[in-house]
Coordinates of C-alpha atoms in Angstrom, one line a residue:
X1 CA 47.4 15.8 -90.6
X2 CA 49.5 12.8 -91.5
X3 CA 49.3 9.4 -90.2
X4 CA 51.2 7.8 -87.2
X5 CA 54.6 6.8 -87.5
X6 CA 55.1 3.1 -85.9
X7 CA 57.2 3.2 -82.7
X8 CA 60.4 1.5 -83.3
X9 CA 60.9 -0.1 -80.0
X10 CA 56.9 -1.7 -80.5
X11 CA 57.8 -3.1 -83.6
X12 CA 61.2 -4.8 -82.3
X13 CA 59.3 -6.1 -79.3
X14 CA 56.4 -7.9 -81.4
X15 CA 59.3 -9.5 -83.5
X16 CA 60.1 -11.7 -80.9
X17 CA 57.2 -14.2 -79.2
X18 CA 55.6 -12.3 -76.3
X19 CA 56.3 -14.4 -73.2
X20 CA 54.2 -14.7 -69.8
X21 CA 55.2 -13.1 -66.6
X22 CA 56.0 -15.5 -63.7
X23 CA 57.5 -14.6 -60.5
X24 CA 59.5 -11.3 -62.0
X25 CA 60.4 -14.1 -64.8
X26 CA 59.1 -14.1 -68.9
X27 CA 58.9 -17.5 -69.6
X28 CA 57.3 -19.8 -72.6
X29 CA 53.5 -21.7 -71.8
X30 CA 54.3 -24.7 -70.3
X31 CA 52.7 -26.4 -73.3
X32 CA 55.0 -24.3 -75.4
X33 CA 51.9 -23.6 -77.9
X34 CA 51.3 -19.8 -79.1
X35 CA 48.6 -18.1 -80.5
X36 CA 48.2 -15.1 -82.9
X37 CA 46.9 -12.0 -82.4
X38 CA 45.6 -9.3 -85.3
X39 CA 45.2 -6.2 -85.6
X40 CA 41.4 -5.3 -86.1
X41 CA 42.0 -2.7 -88.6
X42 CA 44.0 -5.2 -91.2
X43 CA 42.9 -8.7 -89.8
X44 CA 46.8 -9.1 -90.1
X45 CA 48.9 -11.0 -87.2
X46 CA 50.7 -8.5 -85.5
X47 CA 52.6 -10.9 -82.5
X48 CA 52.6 -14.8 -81.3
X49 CA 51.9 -14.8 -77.9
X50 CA 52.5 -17.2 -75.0
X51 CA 49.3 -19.8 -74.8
X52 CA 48.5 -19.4 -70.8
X53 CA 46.5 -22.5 -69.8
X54 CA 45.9 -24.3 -66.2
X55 CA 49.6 -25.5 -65.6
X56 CA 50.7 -21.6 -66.0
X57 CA 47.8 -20.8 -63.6
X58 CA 49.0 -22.7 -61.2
X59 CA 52.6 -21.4 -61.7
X60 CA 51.9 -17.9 -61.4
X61 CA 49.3 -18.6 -58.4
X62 CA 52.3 -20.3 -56.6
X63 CA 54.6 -17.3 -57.1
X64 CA 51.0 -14.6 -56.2
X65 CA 50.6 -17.2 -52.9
X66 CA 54.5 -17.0 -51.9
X67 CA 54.7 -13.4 -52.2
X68 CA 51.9 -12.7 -50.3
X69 CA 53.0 -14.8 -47.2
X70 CA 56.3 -14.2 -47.0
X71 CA 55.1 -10.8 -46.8
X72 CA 57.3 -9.1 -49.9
X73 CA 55.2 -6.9 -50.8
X74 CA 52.5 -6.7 -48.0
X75 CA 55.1 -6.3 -45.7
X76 CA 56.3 -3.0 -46.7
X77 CA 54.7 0.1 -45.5
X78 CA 51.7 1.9 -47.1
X79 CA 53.9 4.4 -47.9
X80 CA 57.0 2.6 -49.7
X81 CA 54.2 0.8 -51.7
X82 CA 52.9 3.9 -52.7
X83 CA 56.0 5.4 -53.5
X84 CA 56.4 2.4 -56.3
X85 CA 53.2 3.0 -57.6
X86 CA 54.0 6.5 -58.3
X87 CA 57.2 5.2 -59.9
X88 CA 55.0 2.8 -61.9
X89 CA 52.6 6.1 -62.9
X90 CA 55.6 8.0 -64.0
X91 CA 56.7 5.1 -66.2
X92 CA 53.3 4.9 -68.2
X93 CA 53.8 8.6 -68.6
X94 CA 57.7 7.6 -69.9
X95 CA 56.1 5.0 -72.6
X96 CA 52.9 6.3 -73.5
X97 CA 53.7 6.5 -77.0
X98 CA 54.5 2.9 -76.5
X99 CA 51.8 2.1 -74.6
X100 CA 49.3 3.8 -76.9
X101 CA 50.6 2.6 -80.4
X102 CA 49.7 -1.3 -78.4
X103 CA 46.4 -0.6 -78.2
X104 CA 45.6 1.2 -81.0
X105 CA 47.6 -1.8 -82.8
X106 CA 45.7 -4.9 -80.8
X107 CA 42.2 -3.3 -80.1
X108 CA 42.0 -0.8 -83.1
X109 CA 41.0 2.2 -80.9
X110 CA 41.8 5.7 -82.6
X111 CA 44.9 7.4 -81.1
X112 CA 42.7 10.3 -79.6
X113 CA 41.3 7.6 -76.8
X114 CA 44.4 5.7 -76.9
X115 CA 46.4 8.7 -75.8
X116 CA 43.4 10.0 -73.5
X117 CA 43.4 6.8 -71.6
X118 CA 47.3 6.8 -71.1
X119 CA 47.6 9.8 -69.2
X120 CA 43.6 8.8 -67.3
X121 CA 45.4 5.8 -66.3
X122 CA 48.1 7.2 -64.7
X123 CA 46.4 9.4 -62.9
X124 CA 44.2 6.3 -61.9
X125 CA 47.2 4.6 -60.5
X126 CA 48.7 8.2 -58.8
X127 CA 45.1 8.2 -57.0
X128 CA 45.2 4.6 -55.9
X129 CA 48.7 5.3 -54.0
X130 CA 47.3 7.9 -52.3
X131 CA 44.4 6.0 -51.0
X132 CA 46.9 3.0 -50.3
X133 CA 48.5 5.1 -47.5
X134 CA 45.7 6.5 -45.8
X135 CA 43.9 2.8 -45.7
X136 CA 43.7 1.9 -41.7
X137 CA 40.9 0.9 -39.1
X138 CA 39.5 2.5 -36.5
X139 CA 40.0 2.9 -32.1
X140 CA 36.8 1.4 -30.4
X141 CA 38.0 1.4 -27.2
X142 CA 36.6 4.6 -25.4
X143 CA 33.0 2.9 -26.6
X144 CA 33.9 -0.9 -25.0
X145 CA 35.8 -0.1 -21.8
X146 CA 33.9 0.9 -18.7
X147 CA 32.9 -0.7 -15.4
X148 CA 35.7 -2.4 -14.6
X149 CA 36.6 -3.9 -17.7
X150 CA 39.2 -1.9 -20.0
X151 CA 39.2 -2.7 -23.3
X152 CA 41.8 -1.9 -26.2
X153 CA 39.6 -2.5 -29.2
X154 CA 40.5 -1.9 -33.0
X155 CA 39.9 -3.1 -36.1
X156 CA 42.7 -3.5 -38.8
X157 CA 42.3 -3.5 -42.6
X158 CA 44.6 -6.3 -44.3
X159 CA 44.6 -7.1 -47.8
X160 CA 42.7 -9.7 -49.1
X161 CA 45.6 -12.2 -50.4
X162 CA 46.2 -13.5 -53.8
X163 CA 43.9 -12.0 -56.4
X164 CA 42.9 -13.1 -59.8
X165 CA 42.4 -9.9 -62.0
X166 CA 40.5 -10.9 -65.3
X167 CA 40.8 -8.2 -67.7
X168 CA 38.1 -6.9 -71.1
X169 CA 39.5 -6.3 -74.2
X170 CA 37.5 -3.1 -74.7
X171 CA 40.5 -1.1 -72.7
X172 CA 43.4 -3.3 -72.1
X173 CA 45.9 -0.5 -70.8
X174 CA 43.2 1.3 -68.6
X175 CA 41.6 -2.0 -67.1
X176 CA 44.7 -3.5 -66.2
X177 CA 46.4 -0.4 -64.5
X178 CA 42.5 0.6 -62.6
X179 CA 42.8 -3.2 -61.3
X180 CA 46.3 -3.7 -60.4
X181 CA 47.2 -0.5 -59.0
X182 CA 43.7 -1.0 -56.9
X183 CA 45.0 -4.4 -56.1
X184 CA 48.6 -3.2 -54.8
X185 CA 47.7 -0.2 -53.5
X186 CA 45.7 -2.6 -50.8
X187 CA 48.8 -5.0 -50.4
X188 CA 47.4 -8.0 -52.4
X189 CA 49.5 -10.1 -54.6
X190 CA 48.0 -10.6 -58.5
X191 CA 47.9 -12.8 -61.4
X192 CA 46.3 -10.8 -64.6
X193 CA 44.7 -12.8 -67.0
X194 CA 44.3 -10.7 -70.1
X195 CA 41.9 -10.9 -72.9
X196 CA 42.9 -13.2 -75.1
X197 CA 42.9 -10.7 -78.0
X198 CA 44.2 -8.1 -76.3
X199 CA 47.4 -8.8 -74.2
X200 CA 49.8 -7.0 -75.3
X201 CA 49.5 -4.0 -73.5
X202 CA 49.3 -6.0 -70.2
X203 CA 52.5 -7.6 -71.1
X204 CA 54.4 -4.6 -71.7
X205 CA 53.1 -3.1 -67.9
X206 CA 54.2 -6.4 -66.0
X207 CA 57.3 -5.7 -67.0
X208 CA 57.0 -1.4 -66.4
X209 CA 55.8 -2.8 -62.6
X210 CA 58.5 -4.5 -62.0
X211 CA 61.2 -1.6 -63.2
X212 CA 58.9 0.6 -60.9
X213 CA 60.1 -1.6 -58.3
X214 CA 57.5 -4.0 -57.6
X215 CA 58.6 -7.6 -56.4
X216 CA 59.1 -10.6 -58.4
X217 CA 55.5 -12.6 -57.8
X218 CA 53.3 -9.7 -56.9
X219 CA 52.4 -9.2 -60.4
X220 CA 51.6 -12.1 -62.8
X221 CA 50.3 -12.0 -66.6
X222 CA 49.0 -15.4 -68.4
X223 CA 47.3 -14.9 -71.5
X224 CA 45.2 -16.9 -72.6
X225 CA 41.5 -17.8 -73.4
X226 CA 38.6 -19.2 -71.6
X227 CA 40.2 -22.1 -69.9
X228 CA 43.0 -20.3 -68.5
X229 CA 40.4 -17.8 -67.1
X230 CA 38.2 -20.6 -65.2
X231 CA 41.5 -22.2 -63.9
X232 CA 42.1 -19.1 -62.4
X233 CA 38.4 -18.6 -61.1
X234 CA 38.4 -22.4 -59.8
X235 CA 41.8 -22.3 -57.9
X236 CA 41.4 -22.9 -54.7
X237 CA 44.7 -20.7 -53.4
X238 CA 42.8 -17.6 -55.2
X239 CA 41.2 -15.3 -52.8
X240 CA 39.3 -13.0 -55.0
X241 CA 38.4 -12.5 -58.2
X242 CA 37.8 -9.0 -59.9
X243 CA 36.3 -9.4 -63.5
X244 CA 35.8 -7.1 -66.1
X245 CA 33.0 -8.4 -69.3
X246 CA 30.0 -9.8 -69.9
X247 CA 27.0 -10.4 -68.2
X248 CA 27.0 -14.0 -69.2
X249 CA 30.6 -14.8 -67.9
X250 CA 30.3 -13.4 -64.6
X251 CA 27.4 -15.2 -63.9
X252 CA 29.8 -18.1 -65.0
X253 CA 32.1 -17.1 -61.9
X254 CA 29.6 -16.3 -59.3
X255 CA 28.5 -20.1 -59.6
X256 CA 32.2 -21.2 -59.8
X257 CA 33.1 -18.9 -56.9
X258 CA 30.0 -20.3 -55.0
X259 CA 32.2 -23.7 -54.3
X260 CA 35.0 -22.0 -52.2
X261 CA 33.2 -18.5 -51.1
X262 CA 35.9 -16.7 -52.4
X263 CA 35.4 -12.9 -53.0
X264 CA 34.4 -11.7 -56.3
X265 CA 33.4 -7.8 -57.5
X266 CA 32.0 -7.6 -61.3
X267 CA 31.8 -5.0 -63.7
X268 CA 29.5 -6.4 -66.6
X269 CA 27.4 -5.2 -69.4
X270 CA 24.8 -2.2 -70.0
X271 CA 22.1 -1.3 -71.9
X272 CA 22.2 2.3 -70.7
X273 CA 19.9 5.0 -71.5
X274 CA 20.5 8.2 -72.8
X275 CA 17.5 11.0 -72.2
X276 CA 16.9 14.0 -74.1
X277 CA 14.3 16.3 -73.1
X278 CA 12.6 18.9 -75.2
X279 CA 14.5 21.8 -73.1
X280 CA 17.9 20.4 -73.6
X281 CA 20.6 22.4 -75.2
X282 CA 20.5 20.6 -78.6
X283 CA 24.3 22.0 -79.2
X284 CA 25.3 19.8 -76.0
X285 CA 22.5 17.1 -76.2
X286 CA 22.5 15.6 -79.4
X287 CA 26.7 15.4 -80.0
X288 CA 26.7 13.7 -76.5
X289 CA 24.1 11.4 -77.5
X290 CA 26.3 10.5 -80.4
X291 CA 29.5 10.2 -78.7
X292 CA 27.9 8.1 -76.3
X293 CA 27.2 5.4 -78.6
X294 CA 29.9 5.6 -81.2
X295 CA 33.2 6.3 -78.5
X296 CA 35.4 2.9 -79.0
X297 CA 33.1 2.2 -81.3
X298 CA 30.3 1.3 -79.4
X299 CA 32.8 -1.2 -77.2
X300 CA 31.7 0.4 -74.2
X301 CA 30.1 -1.4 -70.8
X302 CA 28.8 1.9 -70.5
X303 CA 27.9 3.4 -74.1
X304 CA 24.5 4.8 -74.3
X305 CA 23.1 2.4 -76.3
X306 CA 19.3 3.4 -76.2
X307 CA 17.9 6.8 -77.2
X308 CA 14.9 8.3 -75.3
X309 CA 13.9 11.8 -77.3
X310 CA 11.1 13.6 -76.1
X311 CA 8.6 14.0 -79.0
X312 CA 8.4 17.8 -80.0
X313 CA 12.2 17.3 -80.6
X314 CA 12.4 14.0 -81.9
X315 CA 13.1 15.3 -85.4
X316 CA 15.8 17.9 -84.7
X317 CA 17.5 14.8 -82.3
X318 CA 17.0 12.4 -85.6
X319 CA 18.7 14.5 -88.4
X320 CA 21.5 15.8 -85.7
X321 CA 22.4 12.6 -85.3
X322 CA 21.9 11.3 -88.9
X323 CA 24.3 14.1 -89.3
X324 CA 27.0 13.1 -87.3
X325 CA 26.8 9.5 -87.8
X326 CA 27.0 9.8 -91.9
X327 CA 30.3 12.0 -91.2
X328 CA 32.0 9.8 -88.8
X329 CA 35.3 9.2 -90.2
X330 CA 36.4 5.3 -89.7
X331 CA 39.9 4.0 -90.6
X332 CA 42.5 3.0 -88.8
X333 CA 43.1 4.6 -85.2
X334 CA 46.9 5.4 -86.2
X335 CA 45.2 7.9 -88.5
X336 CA 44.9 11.3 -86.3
X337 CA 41.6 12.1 -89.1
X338 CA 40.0 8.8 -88.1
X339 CA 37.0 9.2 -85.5
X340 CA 36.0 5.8 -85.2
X341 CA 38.1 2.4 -85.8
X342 CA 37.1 -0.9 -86.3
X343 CA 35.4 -3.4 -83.8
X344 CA 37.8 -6.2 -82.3
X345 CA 37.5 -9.2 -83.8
X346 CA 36.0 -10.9 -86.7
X347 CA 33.7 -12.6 -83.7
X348 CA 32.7 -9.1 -82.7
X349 CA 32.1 -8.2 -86.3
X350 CA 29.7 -11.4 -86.9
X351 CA 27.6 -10.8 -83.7
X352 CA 27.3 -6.9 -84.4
X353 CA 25.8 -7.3 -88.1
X354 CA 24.0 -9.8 -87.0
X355 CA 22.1 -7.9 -84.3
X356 CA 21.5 -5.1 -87.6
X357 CA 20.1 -8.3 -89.1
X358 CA 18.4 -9.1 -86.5
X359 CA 16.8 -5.5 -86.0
X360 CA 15.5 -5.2 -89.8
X361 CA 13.8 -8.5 -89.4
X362 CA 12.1 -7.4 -85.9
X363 CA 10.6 -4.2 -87.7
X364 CA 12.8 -1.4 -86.4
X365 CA 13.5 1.4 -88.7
X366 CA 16.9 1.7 -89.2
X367 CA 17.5 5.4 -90.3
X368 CA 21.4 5.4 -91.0
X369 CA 24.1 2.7 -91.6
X370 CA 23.5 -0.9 -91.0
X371 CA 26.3 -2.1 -93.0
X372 CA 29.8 -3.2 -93.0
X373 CA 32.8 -0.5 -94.5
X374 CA 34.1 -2.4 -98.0
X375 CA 38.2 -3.7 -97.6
X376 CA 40.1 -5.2 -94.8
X377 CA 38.9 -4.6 -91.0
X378 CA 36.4 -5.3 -88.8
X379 CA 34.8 -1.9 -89.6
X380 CA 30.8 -1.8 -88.8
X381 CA 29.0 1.8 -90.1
X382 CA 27.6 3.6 -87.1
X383 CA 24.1 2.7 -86.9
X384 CA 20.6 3.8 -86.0
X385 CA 17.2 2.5 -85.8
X386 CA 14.1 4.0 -84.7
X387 CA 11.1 2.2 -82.8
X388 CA 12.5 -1.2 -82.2
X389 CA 9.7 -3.0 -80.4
X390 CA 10.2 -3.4 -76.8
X391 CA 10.8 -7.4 -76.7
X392 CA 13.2 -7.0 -79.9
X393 CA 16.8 -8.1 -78.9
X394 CA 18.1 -4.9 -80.3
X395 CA 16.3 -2.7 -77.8
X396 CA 16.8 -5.8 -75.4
X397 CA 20.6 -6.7 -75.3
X398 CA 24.0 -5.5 -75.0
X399 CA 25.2 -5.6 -78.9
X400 CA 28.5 -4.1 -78.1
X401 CA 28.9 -2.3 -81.4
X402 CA 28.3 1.3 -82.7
X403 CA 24.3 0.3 -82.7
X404 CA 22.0 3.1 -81.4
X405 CA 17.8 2.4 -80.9
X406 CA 16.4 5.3 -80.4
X407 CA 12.4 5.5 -79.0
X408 CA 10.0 9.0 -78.4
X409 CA 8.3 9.1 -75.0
X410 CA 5.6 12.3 -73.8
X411 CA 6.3 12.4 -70.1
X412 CA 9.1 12.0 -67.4
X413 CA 7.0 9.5 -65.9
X414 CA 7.2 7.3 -69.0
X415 CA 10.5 7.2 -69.9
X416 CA 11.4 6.7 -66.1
X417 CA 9.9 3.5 -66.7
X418 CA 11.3 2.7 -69.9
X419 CA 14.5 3.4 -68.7
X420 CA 14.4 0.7 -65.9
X421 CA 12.6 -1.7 -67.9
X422 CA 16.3 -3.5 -68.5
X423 CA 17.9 -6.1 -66.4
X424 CA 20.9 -3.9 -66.6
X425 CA 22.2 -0.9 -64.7
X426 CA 25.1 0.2 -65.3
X427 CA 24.8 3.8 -66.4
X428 CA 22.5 6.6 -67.8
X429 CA 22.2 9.8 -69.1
X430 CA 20.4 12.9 -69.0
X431 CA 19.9 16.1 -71.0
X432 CA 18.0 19.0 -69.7
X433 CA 18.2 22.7 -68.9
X434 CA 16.0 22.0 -65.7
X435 CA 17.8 21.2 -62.7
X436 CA 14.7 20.4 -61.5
X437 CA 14.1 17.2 -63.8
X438 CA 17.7 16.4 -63.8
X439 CA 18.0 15.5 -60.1
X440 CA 14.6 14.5 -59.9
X441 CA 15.2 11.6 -62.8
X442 CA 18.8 11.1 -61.4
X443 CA 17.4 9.9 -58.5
X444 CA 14.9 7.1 -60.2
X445 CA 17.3 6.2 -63.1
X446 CA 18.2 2.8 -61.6
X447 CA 22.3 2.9 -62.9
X448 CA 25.1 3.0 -60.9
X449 CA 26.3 6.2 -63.0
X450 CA 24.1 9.1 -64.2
X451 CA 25.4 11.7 -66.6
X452 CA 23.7 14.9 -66.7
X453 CA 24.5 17.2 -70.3
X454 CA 27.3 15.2 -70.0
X455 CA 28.5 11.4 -71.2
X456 CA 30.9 9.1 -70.0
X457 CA 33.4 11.3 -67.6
X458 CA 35.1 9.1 -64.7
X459 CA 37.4 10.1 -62.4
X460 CA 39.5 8.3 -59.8
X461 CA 37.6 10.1 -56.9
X462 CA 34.3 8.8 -58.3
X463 CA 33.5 5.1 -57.8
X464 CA 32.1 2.8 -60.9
X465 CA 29.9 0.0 -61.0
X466 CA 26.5 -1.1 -61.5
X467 CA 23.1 -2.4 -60.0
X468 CA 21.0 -5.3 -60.9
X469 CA 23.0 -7.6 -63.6
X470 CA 25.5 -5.1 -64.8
X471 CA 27.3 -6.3 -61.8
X472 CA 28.4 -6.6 -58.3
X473 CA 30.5 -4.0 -56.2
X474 CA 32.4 -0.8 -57.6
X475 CA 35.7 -0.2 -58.4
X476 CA 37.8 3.4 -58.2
X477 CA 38.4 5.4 -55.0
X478 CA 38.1 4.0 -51.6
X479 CA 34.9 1.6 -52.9
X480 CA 36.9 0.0 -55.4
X481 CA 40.2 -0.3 -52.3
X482 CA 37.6 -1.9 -49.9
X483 CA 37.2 -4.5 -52.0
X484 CA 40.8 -5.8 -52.0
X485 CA 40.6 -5.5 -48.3
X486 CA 39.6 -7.4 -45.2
X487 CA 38.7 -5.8 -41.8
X488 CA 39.5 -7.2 -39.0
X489 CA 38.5 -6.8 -35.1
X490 CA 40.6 -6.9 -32.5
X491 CA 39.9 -6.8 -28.6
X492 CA 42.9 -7.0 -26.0
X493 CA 41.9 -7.3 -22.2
X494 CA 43.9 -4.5 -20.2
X495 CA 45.2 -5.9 -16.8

């Protein structure tokens, strides 16, 4: 197999500086400054992109906050807004190649996800118009009227307003089309702030919304770092904020958001575990375990960061693994041979080696990898230790990086236990031929998620998100629509 050919019309488009989208408009940063991004598998630039900060904010919420009351796009039935989001879905499909080569370029992804998560994400955004047009309330009257006093009671579901839609870097095309097709599909208007080293894909699906048809002002896209993220969060004409990232940050919001009540859902970070029990189909167990860890990298909210092997197979789990790990292919993800590309950012590079670091000097026994790929790139080897002690940070925290601790337990009750002992909850999987001890650990496994002999399938019928700090809310299906919503009650006195 040969390598990726670039996609002309990419490479003309990164030429020129990549502008911000306000009201249906690209314009320059009001400061005028750009910023580079790089691609992860070179550390090259590959664009200069517009430097969003508060005065953009503030721009695009004007244009969000117009076009939400004077009713553009709000105002149009469920079903003409759903018929644009279908037009938007078809359009994805149209530039996939385009869409993919972006984020294999600007997040280093291999083209197997890349292309995987372009047609997923249309599909996402084909799901959300159909919920969009069967979103309504409910007839309470029959229930209220009686004994002389007729009632016409009803509730109404009305979008939420203006929302600010902050986006990870780990998925740029997927996040921003699961968020802002969510977000439309309920009537809201939108301002997406991008990772800052990941826009580009955003960029290029403004612009595919408003082709689809969407209004000038409905959909907004400042990138930029930090600050233009809290301007966004702290804006007081900003009705909700949905937030993709770490645990940290959204904590950050919630206590910003806490000054003006305004909605917020969160999807954060994971330290999910993965269970293999001595009865598990070894064929299915121990490749899932792998690809649970080392999809993306390891730059998953949801990867399967710890290991849980019941003893008598603990072995056979260890030198499967080993296995796969030492034949992982990395490179770059325009190579159709490479299995696993590099991580982000030189940032993300530092912190992953220095959790390996960290996990060597805390005792663990690291069994495979542990070091950095020689030449350009952020490339990390996938890694494994075994019996990192339970207060080490490595068993502890969300690393973020093809990292894998792996720990042998005796009895369901036990690694139960261990499981929940995390102040995350995102997700969680579980190997077994006993359907039995599948739904009976299911149902303890604190996660939003549970996998069994299976990792990492979603679906746009299926809603996401996580318990105790891996977030708040859900998103996908009509979970993730209620969100964007209001209800409303309504009582009218018949005479």
């Amino acid at each position: 197999m040969v390598a990726v050919q670039p996609v002309s019309s990419v490479l003309n488009r990164l030429k020129q500086p990549q502008l911000l989208l306000i009201d249906g408009k690209l314009q320059a940063a009001a400061s005028g400054e750009t910023y580079e991004v790089h691609d992860p598998a070179t550390g090259k630039p590959i664009a200069s992109v517009a430097h969003g900060a508060s005065a953009d904010i503030d721009l695009a919420v004007s244009a969000a906050r117009q076009a939400f009351n004077d009713r553009r796009w709000r105002g149009l039935t469920a079903e003409a807004r759903s018929r644009i989001l279908l037009r938007l879905a078809d359009l994805v499909e149209a530039h996939a190649g385009e869409l993919a080569y972006l984020d294999i370029l600007n997040n280093g992804m291999t083209l197997f996800m890349a292309n995987a998560l372009a047609t997923s994400s249309a599909n996402r955004v084909r799901s959300a118009a159909a919920l969009g047009s069967r979103t309504y309330g409910k007839n309470a009257s029959a229930a209220i009227s009686g004994n002389g006093a007729d009632m016409h009671a009803y509730t109404a579901k009305e979008p939420v307003g203006v929302v600010g839609l902050i986006l990870p870097w780990n998925g740029p095309m997927a996040s921003f089309l699961g968020k802002v097709s969510t977000a439309l599909a309920a009537g809201c208007t939108c301002i997406v702030k991008p990772a800052e080293a990941t826009p580009l894909t955003a960029l290029l699906l403004g612009e595919l919304a408003l082709e689809a048809g969407v209004p000038p002002g409905v959909v907004n896209v400042i990138p930029g770092f930090g600050d233009a993220g809290q301007a966004l969060v702290d804006h007081p004409d900003v009705d909700k904020i949905s937030f993709t990232g770490s645990t940290a940050v959204g904590k950050q919001i919630v206590r910003s958001c806490a000054d003006n009540l305004k909605r917020v859902t969160l999807e954060l970070g994971g330290k999910s575990a993965n269970i293999i029990f001595d009865d598990a189909d070894m064929a299915i167990a121990i490749p899932g375990a792998a690809n649970a860890i080392f999809m993306n990298s390891g730059q998953a909210c949801l990867a399967g960061s710890r290991l849980f092997v019941q003893r008598r197979v603990l072995d056979t789990v260890l030198n499967g693994l080993s296995e796969i790990a030492g034949k992982i292919v990395l490179g770059s993800g325009f190579n159709p041979e490479t299995q696993m590309g590099p991580l982000v950012s030189q940032r993300q590079l530092d912190r992953v080696t220095g959790y390996i670091e960290q996990g060597r000097t805390d005792g663990a026994k690291l069994v495979i990898g542990g070091g950095r790929r020689d030449g350009a790139g952020y490339f990390v080897e996938p890694t494994i230790f075994l019996d990192p002690p339970a207060d080490s940070r490595i068993y502890r925290e969300e690393i973020f990086g093809p990292v894998l601790v792996v720990n042998a337990f005796d009895t369901t009750e036990e690694v139960v236990e261990a499981a929940n002992d995390t102040r995350y909850g995102l997700a969680g999987g579980v190997f077994t031929t006993n359907v039995n001890t599948a739904h009976l650990v299911a149902g303890q496994l604190r996660t939003g998620t549970i996998w069994v002999n299976c990792y990492g399938q979603l679906h746009p019928t299926m809603p996401f998100g996580g318990y105790k700090e891996s977030g708040w809310g859900r998103e996908i299906d009509e979970q993730g629509l209620e969100a964007f919503l209001e209800t409303k009650s309504v009582f009218v006195k018949l005479t």
